[in-house]
């Protein structure tokens, strides 16, 4: 069985946690596609030309610890507007989606561009204020030097860049189920996502 679950949505919507949890529950592989763009963004900050960085990306570049900073997130959303960067990352994502045993991919364009035939498509969202508060607590908890206003401004800027770009803009895919986590706790959101996956098995 090669069931593909596409989970898209903006930053700090809960899509990453939901993806991890349902992948573990169903025994599916999980790919956080944001890491690909973050890795390219980090290389750009280090002086590498982004298209070349995307074309030569290796598994060793995808170390989440170094890539979860606000600076890398902004760089990621900039390189993600470049058509050739996105094109260079398509095959890897599609091969991952097709692996035997099922796969969950989370990102911005999984249901719309990477896996339009995914059996399950979810779009996980929440208000910008709720998402910024979550991201603030996460970053502050890790000891990053952040302010609530700064994190909210970052979230709003990244949302705008991601949803207004010409190539593969962030939007709910056709047929996607929208899960708004503004007032749902993580358990309830995971339960809802599981329910849609179970129905597709
Ligand atoms: O999900 P995450 O916040 O790690 O993504 C970082 C950035 O990578 C996003 O703001 C977006 O610009 C880009 N991205 C994308 N398409 C994806 C995943 C991430 O454009 N499928």
Short mmCIF file of C-alpha atoms and ligand atoms in Angstrom, two decimals:
data_model
loop_
_atom_site.label_atom_id
_atom_site.label_comp_id
_atom_site.label_asym_id
_atom_site.label_seq_id
_atom_site.Cartn_x
_atom_site.Cartn_y
_atom_site.Cartn_z
CA UNK A 1 0.00 0.00 0.00
CA UNK A 2 1.33 3.45 -0.82
CA UNK A 3 -0.96 5.84 0.95
CA UNK A 4 0.18 9.45 0.76
CA UNK A 5 -0.94 12.02 3.32
CA UNK A 6 -0.37 15.67 2.34
CA UNK A 7 -0.47 18.12 5.24
CA UNK A 8 -0.05 21.79 4.32
CA UNK A 9 -0.42 25.00 6.25
CA UNK A 10 1.34 28.09 7.57
CA UNK A 11 4.10 28.26 10.20
CA UNK A 12 3.21 27.07 13.71
CA UNK A 13 -0.25 25.90 12.66
CA UNK A 14 0.39 22.53 14.31
CA UNK A 15 0.98 20.70 11.02
CA UNK A 16 4.42 19.44 12.05
CA UNK A 17 3.21 17.94 15.32
CA UNK A 18 0.14 16.45 13.67
CA UNK A 19 2.30 14.96 10.91
CA UNK A 20 4.73 13.36 13.36
CA UNK A 21 1.95 11.98 15.49
CA UNK A 22 -0.11 10.45 12.68
CA UNK A 23 3.01 9.04 11.00
CA UNK A 24 3.87 7.24 14.25
CA UNK A 25 0.29 6.08 14.75
CA UNK A 26 -0.04 4.56 11.26
CA UNK A 27 3.59 3.47 10.86
CA UNK A 28 4.16 5.83 7.90
CA UNK A 29 7.40 7.59 7.00
CA UNK A 30 7.37 11.36 7.59
CA UNK A 31 9.09 14.15 5.65
CA UNK A 32 9.06 17.73 6.92
CA UNK A 33 9.57 19.41 3.54
CA UNK A 34 10.20 22.79 5.21
CA UNK A 35 13.60 21.39 6.19
CA UNK A 36 14.59 21.22 2.51
CA UNK A 37 13.90 24.94 2.04
CA UNK A 38 15.51 25.76 5.40
CA UNK A 39 18.64 23.86 4.38
CA UNK A 40 18.81 25.83 1.11
CA UNK A 41 18.15 29.07 3.05
CA UNK A 42 20.97 28.27 5.48
CA UNK A 43 23.33 27.65 2.57
CA UNK A 44 22.35 30.97 1.02
CA UNK A 45 23.16 32.71 4.32
CA UNK A 46 26.54 30.96 4.15
CA UNK A 47 27.16 32.43 0.70
CA UNK A 48 26.09 29.59 -1.60
CA UNK A 49 23.96 30.48 -4.60
CA UNK A 50 20.44 29.11 -3.80
CA UNK A 51 19.75 27.23 -7.05
CA UNK A 52 23.09 25.48 -6.82
CA UNK A 53 22.46 24.75 -3.13
CA UNK A 54 19.09 23.12 -3.98
CA UNK A 55 20.60 21.07 -6.80
CA UNK A 56 23.38 19.69 -4.60
CA UNK A 57 21.45 19.23 -1.33
CA UNK A 58 22.38 16.13 0.67
CA UNK A 59 20.73 14.28 3.54
CA UNK A 60 23.50 15.52 5.84
CA UNK A 61 22.33 19.11 5.24
CA UNK A 62 18.94 18.41 6.82
CA UNK A 63 19.93 18.68 10.47
CA UNK A 64 16.88 20.21 12.21
CA UNK A 65 18.87 21.59 15.19
CA UNK A 66 20.75 24.11 13.05
CA UNK A 67 17.79 25.04 10.89
CA UNK A 68 15.12 26.01 13.41
CA UNK A 69 16.01 29.68 13.79
CA UNK A 70 13.95 32.72 12.78
CA UNK A 71 16.77 33.89 10.49
CA UNK A 72 16.88 30.58 8.60
CA UNK A 73 13.06 30.54 8.37
CA UNK A 74 13.06 33.93 6.62
CA UNK A 75 15.87 32.84 4.29
CA UNK A 76 13.91 29.64 3.54
CA UNK A 77 10.82 31.57 2.52
CA UNK A 78 12.96 33.77 0.22
CA UNK A 79 14.66 30.89 -1.60
CA UNK A 80 11.25 29.15 -1.77
CA UNK A 81 10.05 31.85 -4.20
CA UNK A 82 12.66 30.78 -6.80
CA UNK A 83 11.20 28.44 -9.39
CA UNK A 84 14.46 26.52 -10.04
CA UNK A 85 14.96 25.95 -6.32
CA UNK A 86 11.50 24.40 -6.03
CA UNK A 87 12.01 22.37 -9.23
CA UNK A 88 15.26 20.89 -7.89
CA UNK A 89 13.44 19.55 -4.82
CA UNK A 90 10.43 17.94 -6.55
CA UNK A 91 11.85 14.48 -7.40
CA UNK A 92 13.13 13.82 -3.90
CA UNK A 93 9.73 14.70 -2.39
CA UNK A 94 7.77 12.61 -4.91
CA UNK A 95 10.03 9.60 -4.43
CA UNK A 96 9.54 9.91 -0.68
CA UNK A 97 5.75 10.10 -1.12
CA UNK A 98 5.73 6.94 -3.22
CA UNK A 99 7.63 4.78 -0.75
CA UNK A 100 5.95 1.54 0.23
CA UNK A 101 4.19 1.51 3.57
CA UNK A 102 2.74 5.00 3.43
CA UNK A 103 4.14 8.51 3.81
CA UNK A 104 3.17 11.79 5.41
CA UNK A 105 4.64 14.95 3.87
CA UNK A 106 4.08 18.32 5.42
CA UNK A 107 4.74 21.70 3.81
CA UNK A 108 2.99 24.41 1.82
CA UNK A 109 2.38 22.88 -1.62
CA UNK A 110 2.22 19.13 -1.02
CA UNK A 111 -1.47 18.66 -1.84
CA UNK A 112 -1.47 21.29 -4.58
CA UNK A 113 1.79 20.65 -6.48
CA UNK A 114 3.97 17.82 -5.15
CA UNK A 115 1.31 15.15 -4.57
CA UNK A 116 -1.96 16.28 -6.16
CA UNK A 117 -3.12 12.63 -6.10
CA UNK A 118 -2.55 12.16 -2.37
CA UNK A 119 -5.36 10.09 -0.85
CA UNK A 120 -5.57 12.41 2.15
CA UNK A 121 -5.10 16.18 1.93
CA UNK A 122 -5.29 18.35 5.00
CA UNK A 123 -4.73 22.09 5.38
CA UNK A 124 -3.92 22.92 8.99
CA UNK A 125 -4.24 26.57 9.96
CA UNK A 126 -4.82 28.94 12.89
CA UNK A 127 -4.95 32.70 13.40
CA UNK A 128 -1.62 34.53 13.06
CA UNK A 129 -1.80 35.61 16.74
CA UNK A 130 -2.26 32.05 18.01
CA UNK A 131 0.53 30.77 15.76
CA UNK A 132 2.90 33.56 16.77
CA UNK A 133 2.29 32.86 20.46
CA UNK A 134 3.09 29.16 19.94
CA UNK A 135 6.23 29.92 18.00
CA UNK A 136 7.28 32.54 20.59
CA UNK A 137 6.94 30.02 23.44
CA UNK A 138 8.83 27.39 21.42
CA UNK A 139 11.75 29.69 20.54
CA UNK A 140 11.91 31.39 23.97
CA UNK A 141 11.81 27.94 25.59
CA UNK A 142 14.89 26.97 23.60
CA UNK A 143 16.67 30.08 24.84
CA UNK A 144 16.41 32.12 21.62
CA UNK A 145 16.44 35.89 22.06
CA UNK A 146 12.94 36.73 20.73
CA UNK A 147 10.03 39.05 21.53
CA UNK A 148 6.31 38.40 20.99
CA UNK A 149 6.01 41.34 18.57
CA UNK A 150 9.09 40.24 16.64
CA UNK A 151 7.80 36.70 16.23
CA UNK A 152 4.35 37.92 15.13
CA UNK A 153 5.93 40.24 12.54
CA UNK A 154 8.03 37.33 11.24
CA UNK A 155 5.02 35.03 10.99
CA UNK A 156 2.95 37.63 9.14
CA UNK A 157 5.78 38.45 6.73
CA UNK A 158 6.44 34.78 5.98
CA UNK A 159 2.69 34.06 5.47
CA UNK A 160 2.50 36.93 3.03
CA UNK A 161 5.57 35.84 1.08
CA UNK A 162 4.43 32.19 1.02
CA UNK A 163 0.88 32.89 -0.08
CA UNK A 164 1.61 35.67 -2.58
CA UNK A 165 4.50 34.09 -4.49
CA UNK A 166 3.92 33.23 -8.14
CA UNK A 167 5.23 29.65 -7.94
CA UNK A 168 3.36 27.09 -5.80
CA UNK A 169 1.78 29.62 -3.42
CA UNK A 170 0.55 28.31 -0.09
CA UNK A 171 -3.18 27.57 -0.30
CA UNK A 172 -5.55 24.74 0.57
CA UNK A 173 -5.30 22.16 -2.24
CA UNK A 174 -8.40 21.22 -4.16
CA UNK A 175 -10.28 18.71 -2.03
CA UNK A 176 -8.27 19.47 1.11
CA UNK A 177 -9.97 19.32 4.48
CA UNK A 178 -9.23 22.46 6.52
CA UNK A 179 -8.44 21.92 10.21
CA UNK A 180 -8.35 25.18 12.18
CA UNK A 181 -6.33 24.69 15.35
CA UNK A 182 -6.95 28.20 16.79
CA UNK A 183 -9.27 26.70 19.39
CA UNK A 184 -8.42 22.98 19.09
CA UNK A 185 -5.83 21.44 21.36
CA UNK A 186 -3.22 19.20 19.82
CA UNK A 187 -4.96 15.98 20.90
CA UNK A 188 -8.19 17.01 19.22
CA UNK A 189 -6.38 18.10 16.06
CA UNK A 190 -4.45 14.81 15.84
CA UNK A 191 -7.67 12.86 16.41
CA UNK A 192 -9.33 14.70 13.56
CA UNK A 193 -6.42 14.08 11.19
CA UNK A 194 -6.31 10.37 12.16
CA UNK A 195 -9.98 10.05 11.43
CA UNK A 196 -9.48 11.20 7.82
CA UNK A 197 -6.52 8.88 7.34
CA UNK A 198 -8.39 5.89 8.76
CA UNK A 199 -11.24 6.58 6.37
CA UNK A 200 -8.81 6.42 3.43
CA UNK A 201 -7.13 3.12 4.38
O1 LIG B 1 7.53 24.65 7.41
P1 LIG B 1 8.69 25.59 7.65
O2 LIG B 1 8.31 26.76 8.48
O3 LIG B 1 9.89 24.86 8.16
O4 LIG B 1 9.08 26.12 6.19
C1 LIG B 1 10.06 27.12 5.99
C2 LIG B 1 9.74 27.85 4.68
O5 LIG B 1 9.97 26.96 3.61
C3 LIG B 1 8.30 28.32 4.52
O6 LIG B 1 8.08 29.61 5.05
C4 LIG B 1 8.11 28.29 3.01
O7 LIG B 1 8.54 29.48 2.41
C5 LIG B 1 9.04 27.19 2.56
N1 LIG B 1 8.34 25.96 2.21
C6 LIG B 1 7.76 25.88 0.96
N2 LIG B 1 7.16 24.73 0.55
C7 LIG B 1 7.12 23.66 1.35
C8 LIG B 1 7.67 23.72 2.66
C9 LIG B 1 8.27 24.92 3.06
O8 LIG B 1 7.77 26.84 0.20
N3 LIG B 1 6.55 22.54 0.90
#
